[in-house]
Short mmCIF file of C-alpha atoms and ligand atoms in Angstrom, two decimals:
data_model
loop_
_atom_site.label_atom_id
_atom_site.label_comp_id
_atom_site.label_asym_id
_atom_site.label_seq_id
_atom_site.Cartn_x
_atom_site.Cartn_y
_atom_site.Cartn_z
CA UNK A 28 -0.12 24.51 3.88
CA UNK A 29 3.65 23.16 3.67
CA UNK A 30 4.37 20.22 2.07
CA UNK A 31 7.93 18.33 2.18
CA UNK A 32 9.09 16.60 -0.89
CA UNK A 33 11.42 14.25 -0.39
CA UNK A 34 12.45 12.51 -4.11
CA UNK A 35 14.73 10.23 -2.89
CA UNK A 36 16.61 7.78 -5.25
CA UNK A 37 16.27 5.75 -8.06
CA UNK A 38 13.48 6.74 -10.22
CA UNK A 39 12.24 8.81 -6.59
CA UNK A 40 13.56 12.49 -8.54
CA UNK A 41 11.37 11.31 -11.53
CA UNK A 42 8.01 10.23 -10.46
CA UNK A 43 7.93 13.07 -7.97
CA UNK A 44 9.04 16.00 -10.45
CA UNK A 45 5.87 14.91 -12.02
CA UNK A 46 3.49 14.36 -9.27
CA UNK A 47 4.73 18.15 -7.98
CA UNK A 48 4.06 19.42 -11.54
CA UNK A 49 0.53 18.29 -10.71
CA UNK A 50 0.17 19.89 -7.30
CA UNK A 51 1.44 22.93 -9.13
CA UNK A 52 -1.89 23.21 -11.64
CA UNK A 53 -4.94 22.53 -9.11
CA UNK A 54 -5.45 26.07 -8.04
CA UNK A 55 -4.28 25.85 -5.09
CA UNK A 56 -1.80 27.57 -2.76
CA UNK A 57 0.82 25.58 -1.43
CA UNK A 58 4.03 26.00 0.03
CA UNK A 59 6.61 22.97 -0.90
CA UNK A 60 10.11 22.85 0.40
CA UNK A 61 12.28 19.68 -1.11
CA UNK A 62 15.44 17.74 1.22
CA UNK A 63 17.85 15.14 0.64
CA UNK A 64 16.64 11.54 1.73
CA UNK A 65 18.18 8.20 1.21
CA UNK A 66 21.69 7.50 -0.46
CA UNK A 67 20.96 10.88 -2.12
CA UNK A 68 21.32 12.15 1.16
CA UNK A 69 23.87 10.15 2.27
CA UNK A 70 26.09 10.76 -0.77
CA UNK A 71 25.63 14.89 0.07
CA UNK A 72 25.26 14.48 3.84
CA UNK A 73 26.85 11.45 4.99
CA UNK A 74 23.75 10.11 6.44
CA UNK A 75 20.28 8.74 4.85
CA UNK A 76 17.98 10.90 7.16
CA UNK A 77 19.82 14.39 7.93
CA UNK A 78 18.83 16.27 10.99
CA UNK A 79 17.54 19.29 8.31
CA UNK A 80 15.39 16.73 6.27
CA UNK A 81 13.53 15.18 9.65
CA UNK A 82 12.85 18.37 10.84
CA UNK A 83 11.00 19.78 7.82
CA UNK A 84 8.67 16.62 7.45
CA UNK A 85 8.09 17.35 11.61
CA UNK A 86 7.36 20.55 10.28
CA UNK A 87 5.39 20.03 7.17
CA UNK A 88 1.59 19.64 6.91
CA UNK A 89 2.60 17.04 4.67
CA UNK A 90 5.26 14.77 3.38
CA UNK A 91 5.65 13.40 -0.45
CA UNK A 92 8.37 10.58 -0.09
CA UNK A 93 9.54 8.92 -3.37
CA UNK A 94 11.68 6.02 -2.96
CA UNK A 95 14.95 5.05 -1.85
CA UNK A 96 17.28 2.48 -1.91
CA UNK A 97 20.27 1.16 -4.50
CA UNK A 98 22.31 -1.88 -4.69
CA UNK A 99 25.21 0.17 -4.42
CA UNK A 100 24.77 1.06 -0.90
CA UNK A 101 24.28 -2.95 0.24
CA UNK A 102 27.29 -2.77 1.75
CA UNK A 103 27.05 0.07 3.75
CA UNK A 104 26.23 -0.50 7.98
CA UNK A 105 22.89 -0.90 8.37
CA UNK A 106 22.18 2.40 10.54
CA UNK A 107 23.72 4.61 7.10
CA UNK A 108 21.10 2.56 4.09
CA UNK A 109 18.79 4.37 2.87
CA UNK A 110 15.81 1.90 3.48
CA UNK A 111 17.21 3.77 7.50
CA UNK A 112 15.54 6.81 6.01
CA UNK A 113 12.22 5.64 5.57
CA UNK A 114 11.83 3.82 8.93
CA UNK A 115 13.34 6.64 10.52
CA UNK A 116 10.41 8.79 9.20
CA UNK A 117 7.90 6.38 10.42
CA UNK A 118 9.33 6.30 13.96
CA UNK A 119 9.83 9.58 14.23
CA UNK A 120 6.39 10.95 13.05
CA UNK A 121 4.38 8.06 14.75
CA UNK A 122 3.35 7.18 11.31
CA UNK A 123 1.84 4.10 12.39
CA UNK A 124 -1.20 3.53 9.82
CA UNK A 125 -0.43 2.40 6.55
CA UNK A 126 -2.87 2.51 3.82
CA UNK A 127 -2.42 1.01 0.62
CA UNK A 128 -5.16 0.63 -1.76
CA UNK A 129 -5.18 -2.10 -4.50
CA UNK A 130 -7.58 -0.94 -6.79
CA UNK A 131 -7.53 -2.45 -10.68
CA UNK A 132 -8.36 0.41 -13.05
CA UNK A 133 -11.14 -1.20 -15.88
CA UNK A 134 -8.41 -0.17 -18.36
CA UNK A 135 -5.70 -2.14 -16.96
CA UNK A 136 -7.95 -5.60 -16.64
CA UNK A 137 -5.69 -7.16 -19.06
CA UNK A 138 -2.17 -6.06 -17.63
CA UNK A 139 -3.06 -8.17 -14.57
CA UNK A 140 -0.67 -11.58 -14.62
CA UNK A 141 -4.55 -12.94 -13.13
CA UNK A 142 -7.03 -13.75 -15.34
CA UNK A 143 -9.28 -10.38 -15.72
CA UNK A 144 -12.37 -12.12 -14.46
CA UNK A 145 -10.68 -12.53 -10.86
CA UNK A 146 -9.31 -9.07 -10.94
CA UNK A 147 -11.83 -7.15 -12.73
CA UNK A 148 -13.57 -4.51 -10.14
CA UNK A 149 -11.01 -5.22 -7.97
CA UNK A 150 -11.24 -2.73 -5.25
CA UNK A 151 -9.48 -4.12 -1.62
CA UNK A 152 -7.75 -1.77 0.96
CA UNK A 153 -4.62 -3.38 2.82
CA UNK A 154 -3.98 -1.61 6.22
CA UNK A 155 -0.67 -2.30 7.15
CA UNK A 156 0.72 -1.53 10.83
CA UNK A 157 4.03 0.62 10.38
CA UNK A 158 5.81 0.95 13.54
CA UNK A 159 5.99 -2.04 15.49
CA UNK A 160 6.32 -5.52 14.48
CA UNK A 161 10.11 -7.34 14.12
CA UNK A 162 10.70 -4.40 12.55
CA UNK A 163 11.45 -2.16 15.27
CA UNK A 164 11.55 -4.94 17.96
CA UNK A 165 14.09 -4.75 20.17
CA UNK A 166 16.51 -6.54 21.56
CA UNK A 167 18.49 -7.36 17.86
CA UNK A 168 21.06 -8.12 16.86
CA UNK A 169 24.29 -10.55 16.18
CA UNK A 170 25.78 -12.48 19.48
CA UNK A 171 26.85 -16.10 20.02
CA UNK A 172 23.73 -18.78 20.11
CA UNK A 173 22.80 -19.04 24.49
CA UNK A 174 21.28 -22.58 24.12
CA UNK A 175 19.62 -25.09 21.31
CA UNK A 176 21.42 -27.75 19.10
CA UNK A 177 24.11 -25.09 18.00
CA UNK A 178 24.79 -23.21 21.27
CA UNK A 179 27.30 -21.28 20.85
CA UNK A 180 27.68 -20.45 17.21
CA UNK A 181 27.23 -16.93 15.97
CA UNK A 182 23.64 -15.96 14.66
CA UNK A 183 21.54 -13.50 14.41
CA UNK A 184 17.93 -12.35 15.74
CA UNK A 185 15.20 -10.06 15.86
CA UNK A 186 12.49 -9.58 18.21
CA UNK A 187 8.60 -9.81 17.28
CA UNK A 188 6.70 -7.77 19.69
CA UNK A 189 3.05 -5.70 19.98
CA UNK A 190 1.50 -4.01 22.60
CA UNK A 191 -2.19 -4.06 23.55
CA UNK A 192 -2.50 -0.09 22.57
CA UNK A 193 -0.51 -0.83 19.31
CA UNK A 194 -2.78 -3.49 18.42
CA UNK A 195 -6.55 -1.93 19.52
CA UNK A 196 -5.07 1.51 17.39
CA UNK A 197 -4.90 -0.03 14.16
CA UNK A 198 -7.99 -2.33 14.70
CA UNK A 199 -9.65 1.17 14.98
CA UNK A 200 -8.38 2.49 12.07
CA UNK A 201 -9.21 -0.52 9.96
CA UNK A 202 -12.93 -0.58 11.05
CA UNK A 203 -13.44 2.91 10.63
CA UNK A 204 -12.05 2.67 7.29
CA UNK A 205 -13.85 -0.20 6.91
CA UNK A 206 -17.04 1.72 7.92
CA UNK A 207 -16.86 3.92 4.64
CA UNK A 208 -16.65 0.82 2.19
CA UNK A 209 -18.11 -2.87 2.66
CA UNK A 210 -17.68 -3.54 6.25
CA UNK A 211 -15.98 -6.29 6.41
CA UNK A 212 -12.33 -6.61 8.00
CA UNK A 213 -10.07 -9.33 7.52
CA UNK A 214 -7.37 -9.72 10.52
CA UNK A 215 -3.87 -11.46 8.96
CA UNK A 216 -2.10 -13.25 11.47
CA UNK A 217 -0.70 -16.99 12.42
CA UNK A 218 -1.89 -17.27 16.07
CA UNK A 219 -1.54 -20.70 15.00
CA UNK A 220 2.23 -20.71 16.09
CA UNK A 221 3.16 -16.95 17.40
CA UNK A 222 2.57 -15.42 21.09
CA UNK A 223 2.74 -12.44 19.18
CA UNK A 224 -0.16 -12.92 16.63
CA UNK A 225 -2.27 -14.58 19.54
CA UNK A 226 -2.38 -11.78 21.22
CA UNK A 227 -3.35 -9.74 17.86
CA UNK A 228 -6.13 -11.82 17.63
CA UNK A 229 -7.37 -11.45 20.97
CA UNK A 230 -7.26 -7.58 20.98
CA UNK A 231 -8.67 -7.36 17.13
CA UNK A 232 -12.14 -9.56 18.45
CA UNK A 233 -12.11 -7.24 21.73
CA UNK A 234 -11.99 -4.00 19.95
CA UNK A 235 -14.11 -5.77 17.45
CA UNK A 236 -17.06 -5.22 20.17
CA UNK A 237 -17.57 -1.57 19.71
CA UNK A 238 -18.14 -2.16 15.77
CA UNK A 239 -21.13 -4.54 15.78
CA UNK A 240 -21.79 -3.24 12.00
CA UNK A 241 -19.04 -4.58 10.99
CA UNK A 242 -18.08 -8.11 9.85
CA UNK A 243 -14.63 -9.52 11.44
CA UNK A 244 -12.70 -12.80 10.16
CA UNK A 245 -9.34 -13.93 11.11
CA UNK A 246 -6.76 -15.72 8.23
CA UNK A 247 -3.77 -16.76 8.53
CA UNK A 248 -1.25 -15.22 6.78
CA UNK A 249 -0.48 -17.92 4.41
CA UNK A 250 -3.77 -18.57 3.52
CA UNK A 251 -4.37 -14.68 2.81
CA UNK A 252 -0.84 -14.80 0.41
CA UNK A 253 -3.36 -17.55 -1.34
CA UNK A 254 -6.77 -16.32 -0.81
CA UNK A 255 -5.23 -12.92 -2.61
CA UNK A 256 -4.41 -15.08 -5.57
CA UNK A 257 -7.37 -16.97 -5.53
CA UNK A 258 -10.06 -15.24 -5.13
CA UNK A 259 -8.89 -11.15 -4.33
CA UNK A 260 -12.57 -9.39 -4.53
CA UNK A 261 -13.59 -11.32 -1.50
CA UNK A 262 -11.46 -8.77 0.73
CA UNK A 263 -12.41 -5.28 1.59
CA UNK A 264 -10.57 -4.19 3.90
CA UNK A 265 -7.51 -6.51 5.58
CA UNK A 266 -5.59 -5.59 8.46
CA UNK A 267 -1.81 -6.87 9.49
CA UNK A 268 1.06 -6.51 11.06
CA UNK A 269 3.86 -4.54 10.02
CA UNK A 270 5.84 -7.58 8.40
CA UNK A 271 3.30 -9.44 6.79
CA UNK A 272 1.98 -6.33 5.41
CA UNK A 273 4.82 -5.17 3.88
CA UNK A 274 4.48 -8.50 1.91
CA UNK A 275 1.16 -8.82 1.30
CA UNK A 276 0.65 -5.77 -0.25
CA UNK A 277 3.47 -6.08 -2.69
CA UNK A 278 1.62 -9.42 -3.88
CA UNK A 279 -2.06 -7.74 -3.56
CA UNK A 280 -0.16 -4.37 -6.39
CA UNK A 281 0.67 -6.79 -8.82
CA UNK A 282 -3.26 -8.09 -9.23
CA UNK A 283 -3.80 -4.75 -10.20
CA UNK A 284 -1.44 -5.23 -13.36
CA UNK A 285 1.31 -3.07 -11.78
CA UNK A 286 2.86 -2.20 -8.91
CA UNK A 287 3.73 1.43 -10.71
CA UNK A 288 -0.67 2.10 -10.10
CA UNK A 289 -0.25 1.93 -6.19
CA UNK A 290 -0.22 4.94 -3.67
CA UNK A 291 -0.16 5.05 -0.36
CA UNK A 292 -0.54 7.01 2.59
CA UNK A 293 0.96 6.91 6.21
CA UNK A 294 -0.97 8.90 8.86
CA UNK A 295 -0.23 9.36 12.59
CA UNK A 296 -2.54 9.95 14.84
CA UNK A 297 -3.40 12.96 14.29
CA UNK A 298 -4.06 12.64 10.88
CA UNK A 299 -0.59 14.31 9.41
CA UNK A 300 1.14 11.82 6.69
CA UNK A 301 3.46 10.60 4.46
CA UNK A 302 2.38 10.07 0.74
CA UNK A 303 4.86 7.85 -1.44
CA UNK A 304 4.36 5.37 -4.36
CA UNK A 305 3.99 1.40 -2.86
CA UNK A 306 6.34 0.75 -5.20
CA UNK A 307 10.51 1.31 -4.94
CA UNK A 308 13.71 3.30 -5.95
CA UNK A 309 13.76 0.68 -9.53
CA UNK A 310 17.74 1.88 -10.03
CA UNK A 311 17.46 -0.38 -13.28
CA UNK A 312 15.12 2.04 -15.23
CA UNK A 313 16.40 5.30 -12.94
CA UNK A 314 17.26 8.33 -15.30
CA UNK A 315 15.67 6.78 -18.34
CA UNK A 316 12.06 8.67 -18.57
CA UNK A 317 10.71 4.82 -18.23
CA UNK A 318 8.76 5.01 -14.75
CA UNK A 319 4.98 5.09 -14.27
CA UNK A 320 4.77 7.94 -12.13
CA UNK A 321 0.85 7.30 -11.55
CA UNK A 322 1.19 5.99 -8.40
CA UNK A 323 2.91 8.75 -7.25
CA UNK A 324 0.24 11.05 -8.69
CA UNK A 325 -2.32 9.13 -6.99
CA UNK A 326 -0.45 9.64 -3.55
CA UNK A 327 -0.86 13.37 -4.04
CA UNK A 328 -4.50 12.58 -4.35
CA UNK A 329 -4.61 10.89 -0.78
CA UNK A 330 -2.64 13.68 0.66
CA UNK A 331 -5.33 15.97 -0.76
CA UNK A 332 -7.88 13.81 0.97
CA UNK A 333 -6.36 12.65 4.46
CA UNK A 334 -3.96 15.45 5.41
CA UNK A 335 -4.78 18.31 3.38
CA UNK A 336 -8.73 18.68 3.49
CA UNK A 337 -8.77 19.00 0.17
CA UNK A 338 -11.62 15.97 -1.27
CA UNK A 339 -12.42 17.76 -4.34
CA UNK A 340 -9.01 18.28 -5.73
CA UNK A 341 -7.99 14.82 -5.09
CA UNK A 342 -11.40 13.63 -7.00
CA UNK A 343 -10.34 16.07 -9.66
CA UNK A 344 -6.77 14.21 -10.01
CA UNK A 345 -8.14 10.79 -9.63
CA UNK A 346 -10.28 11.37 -12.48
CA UNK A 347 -7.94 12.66 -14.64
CA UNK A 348 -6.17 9.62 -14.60
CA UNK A 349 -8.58 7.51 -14.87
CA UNK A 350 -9.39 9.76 -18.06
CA UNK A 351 -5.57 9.22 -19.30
CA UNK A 352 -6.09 5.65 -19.07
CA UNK A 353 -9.46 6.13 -20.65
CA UNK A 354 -7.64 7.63 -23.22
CA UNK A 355 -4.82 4.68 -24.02
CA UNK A 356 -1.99 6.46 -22.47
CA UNK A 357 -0.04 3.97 -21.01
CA UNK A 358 4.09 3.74 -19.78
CA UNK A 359 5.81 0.74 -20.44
CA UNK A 360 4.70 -1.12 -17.29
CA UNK A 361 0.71 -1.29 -18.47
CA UNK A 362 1.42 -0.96 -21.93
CA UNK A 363 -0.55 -3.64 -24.23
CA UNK A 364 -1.56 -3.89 -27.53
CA UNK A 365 -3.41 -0.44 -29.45
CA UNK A 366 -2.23 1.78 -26.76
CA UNK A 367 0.10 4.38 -26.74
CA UNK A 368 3.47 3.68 -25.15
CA UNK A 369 4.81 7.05 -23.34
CA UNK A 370 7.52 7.59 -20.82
CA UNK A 371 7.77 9.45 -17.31
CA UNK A 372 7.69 13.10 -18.81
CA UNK A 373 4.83 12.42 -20.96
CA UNK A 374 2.92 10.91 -18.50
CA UNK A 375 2.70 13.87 -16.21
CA UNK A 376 2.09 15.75 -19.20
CA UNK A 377 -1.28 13.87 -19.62
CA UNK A 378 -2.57 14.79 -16.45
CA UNK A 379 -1.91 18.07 -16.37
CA UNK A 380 -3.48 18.19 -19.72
CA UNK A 381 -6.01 16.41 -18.37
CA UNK A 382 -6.76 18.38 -15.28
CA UNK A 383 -6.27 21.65 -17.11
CA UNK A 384 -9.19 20.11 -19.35
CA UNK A 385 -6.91 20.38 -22.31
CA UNK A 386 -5.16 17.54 -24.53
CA UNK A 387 -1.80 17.89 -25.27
CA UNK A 388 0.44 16.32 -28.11
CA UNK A 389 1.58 12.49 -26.80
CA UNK A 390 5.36 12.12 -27.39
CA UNK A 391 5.31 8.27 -28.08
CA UNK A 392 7.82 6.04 -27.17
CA UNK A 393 9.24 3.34 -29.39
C1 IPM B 406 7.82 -0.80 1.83
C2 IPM B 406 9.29 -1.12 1.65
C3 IPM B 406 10.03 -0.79 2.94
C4 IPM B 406 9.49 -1.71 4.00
C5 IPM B 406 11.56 -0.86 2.85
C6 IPM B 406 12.10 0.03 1.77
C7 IPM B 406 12.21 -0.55 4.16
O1 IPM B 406 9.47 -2.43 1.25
O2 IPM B 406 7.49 0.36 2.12
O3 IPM B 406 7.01 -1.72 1.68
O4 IPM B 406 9.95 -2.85 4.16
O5 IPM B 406 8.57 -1.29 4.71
MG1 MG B 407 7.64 -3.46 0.82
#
C-alpha cells in the first residue's frame, strides 16, 4: 500500500510529521512517498500542484493532504494559489464525496462556545459534495455587465450548476452512510430561490425511493446554519452542495469545541481518497509547536477505514486518542482548567505512547 503525503503549508509540515509518526507504529507495512503542494510548492516549483505531485496521489492508494494556503500568496493569479492545489486534487481524482464528521469528544464538552447540554453526545456526519457546485461552474469570470440597472460596468460572476448524475451520486452516498448510523438524512438546499437547488431537491426525493428505511427532510440552508446552533443532535447525517458545505461544516467543527478535532475524508468512486484535517494552513501559529494535530491523526484513522481496509487499526488510533483526552492531554486549542497544556510534538508523542500501550513523560507547555 502507497500512501502520498502531501504537508502542505502553514502548520500542514507539523500536524502531518505527527500523524506519519503514527502510521509509522501500527504494525503495519506501508510505503509513503511525500511532494510539494501549495505555496510550498509553488515557492520550489513555480506552481501549487506540480505535474510530479498529481501524479503520485493518481498513483497512491492513498493521499494525506495537510493544509495550504498563506496570506502572502493573496496576491498571486488565481490559477498559481495554493487553495488551486487542493481543488486541483479534487478534480483530478473525482474526489467528489466529502465526509466530515463532527463528533464532540465527552472530554471536550466544556471547550464547546455551546452550552455542553446542546453539544454533549454530539455525533452528526456532514456530507459535503466536492466537485461541482459554483465552484467549478463554468462559464466565470470578469467581463463588462450584458444587461440590468448597471449594464455595462465591469463585474464579476460565477456559474452554479449540477447535473442529475452529480446529484443522485451523492444522495447515494449519504443514505448509505446514513444506513450504518440513525437513518435519517437531511438535504441542505434553498429551492426556495435557486433553479439549481430545485433541481437538488427533486433528484434527492427520487433517489430517496430506493431507501424506504431511511428518513429524508429537506432545510434550507439558512435554517440548517441555525438549526446547527440550535439544536445540533437532531442531525445525523446532512447532505449539501459543494458551497454550502464548505460552510456548514466549518460552523458544525466549532460545536465540537475545536475545529483542530475534525478529519475528513474525500473518496471517489471507487473508494480511493484524500485524508486531511477540516481545518486550515493557520500561518499565525505555523512553526511554533502550537497546532492540535488530532484531527490530522484522526484522518489517518479514516484512511485506515475507507481506503486502506484496515478497521482495526483505525479503532486502535481512535481509541488512543480518546485515551489521551481521557488522560487531560490537551494543546492550546481545548485546553481548560486542570489539564495539561502540550504543544504539536508532544501531542503525537501521546499517541504513540498511547498506541504502543506505554505512557511517556508530558513536556508541558507554559
Ligand atoms: C475546505 C477549504 C477549501 C474549500 C479551500 C481551502 C479551497 O475551505 O476544504 O473547506 O473551500 O473547499
Ligand atoms: Mg472550508
Amino acid at each position: 500500500m502507497k500512501i502520498a503525503i502531501l504537508p502542505g503549508d502553514g502548520i500542514g509540515t507539523e500536524i502531518v510529521a505527527q500523524a506519519v509518526r503514527v502510521l509509522g507504529c501500527l504494525d503495519l507495512k506501508f510505503e509513503t512517498e511525500t511532494a510539494a503542494v501549495g505555496g510550498a510548492a509553488y515557492e520550489a516549483h513555480g506552481h501549487p500542484l506540480p505535474e510530479a505531485t498529481l501524479k503520485l496521489a493518481k498513483e497512491a492508494d492513498a493521499v494525506l493532504f495537510g493544509a495550504v494556503g498563506d496570506w502572502k500568496y493573496d496576491k498571486l493569479e488565481r490559477a498559481l494559489r495554493p487553495e488551486q492545489a487542493i481543488l486541483g486534487l479534487r478534480k483530478n481524482l473525482g474526489l467528489f464525496a466529502n465526509f466530515r464528521p463532527a463528533i464532540c469528544y465527552e472530554q471536550l464538552t466544556h471547550a464547546s462556545s455551546l452550552k455542553p447540554e446542546l453539544v454533549a453526545g454530539l455525533d452528526i456526519l456532514i456530507i459535503r459534495e466536492l466537485t461541482g457546485d459554483i465552484y467549478f461552474g463554468q462559464p466565470r469570470g470578469r467581463r463588462e455587465a450584458p444587461d440590468g440597472a448597471f449594464k455595462g460596468a465591469p463585474e464579476a460572476f460565477d456559474t452554479m450548476r449540477y447535473s442529475r448524475p452529480e446529484i443522485e451520486r451523492i444522495a447515494h452516498v449519504a443514505f448509505q452512510a446514513a444506513r450504518k448510523r440513525n437513518r435519517k438524512v437531511t438535504s441542505v438546499d434553498k429551492a426556495n430561490v435557486l433553479e439549481t437547488f430545485q433541481f437538488w431537491k427533486d433528484v434527492v426525493t427520487e433517489v430517496h425511493a430506493q431507501y424506504p428505511d431511511v428518513e429524508l427532510e429537506h432545510m434550507y440552508v439558512d435554517n440548517a446554519a441555525m438549526q446547527l446552533v440550535k439544536a445540533p443532535k437532531k442531525f445525523d447525517v446532512l447532505v449539501t452542495g459543494n458551497m454550502f458545505g464548505d460552510i456548514l461544516s466549518d460552523e458544525a467543527a466549532m460545536l465540537t469545541g475545536s475545529i483542530g478535532m475534525l478529519p475528513s475524508a474525500s473518496l471517489n468512486e471507487f473508494g480511493r481518497g484524500l485524508y486531511e484535517p477540516s481545518h486550515g494552513s493557520a500561518p499565525d501559529i505555523a512553526g511554533k509547536d502550537l497546532a492540535n494535530p488530532l484531527a490530522t491523526i484522526l484522518s489517518v484513522a479514516m484512511m485506515l477505514r475507507f481506503s486502506l481496509n484496515q478497521p482495526e487499526a483505525a479503532d486502535r488510533i481512535e481509541s488512543a486518542v480518546r485515551s489521551v483526552l481521557a488522560a487531560g492531554v490537551r494543546t492550546a486549542d481545548i485546553w481548560s482548567d486542570g489539564c495539561t497544556k502540550v504543544g504539536t510534538r508532544a501531542m503525537g508523542d501521546a499517541v504513540v505512547a498511547a498506541l504502543s500501550g506505554t505512557t511517556t513523560k508530558i513536556i508541558t507547555k507554559s
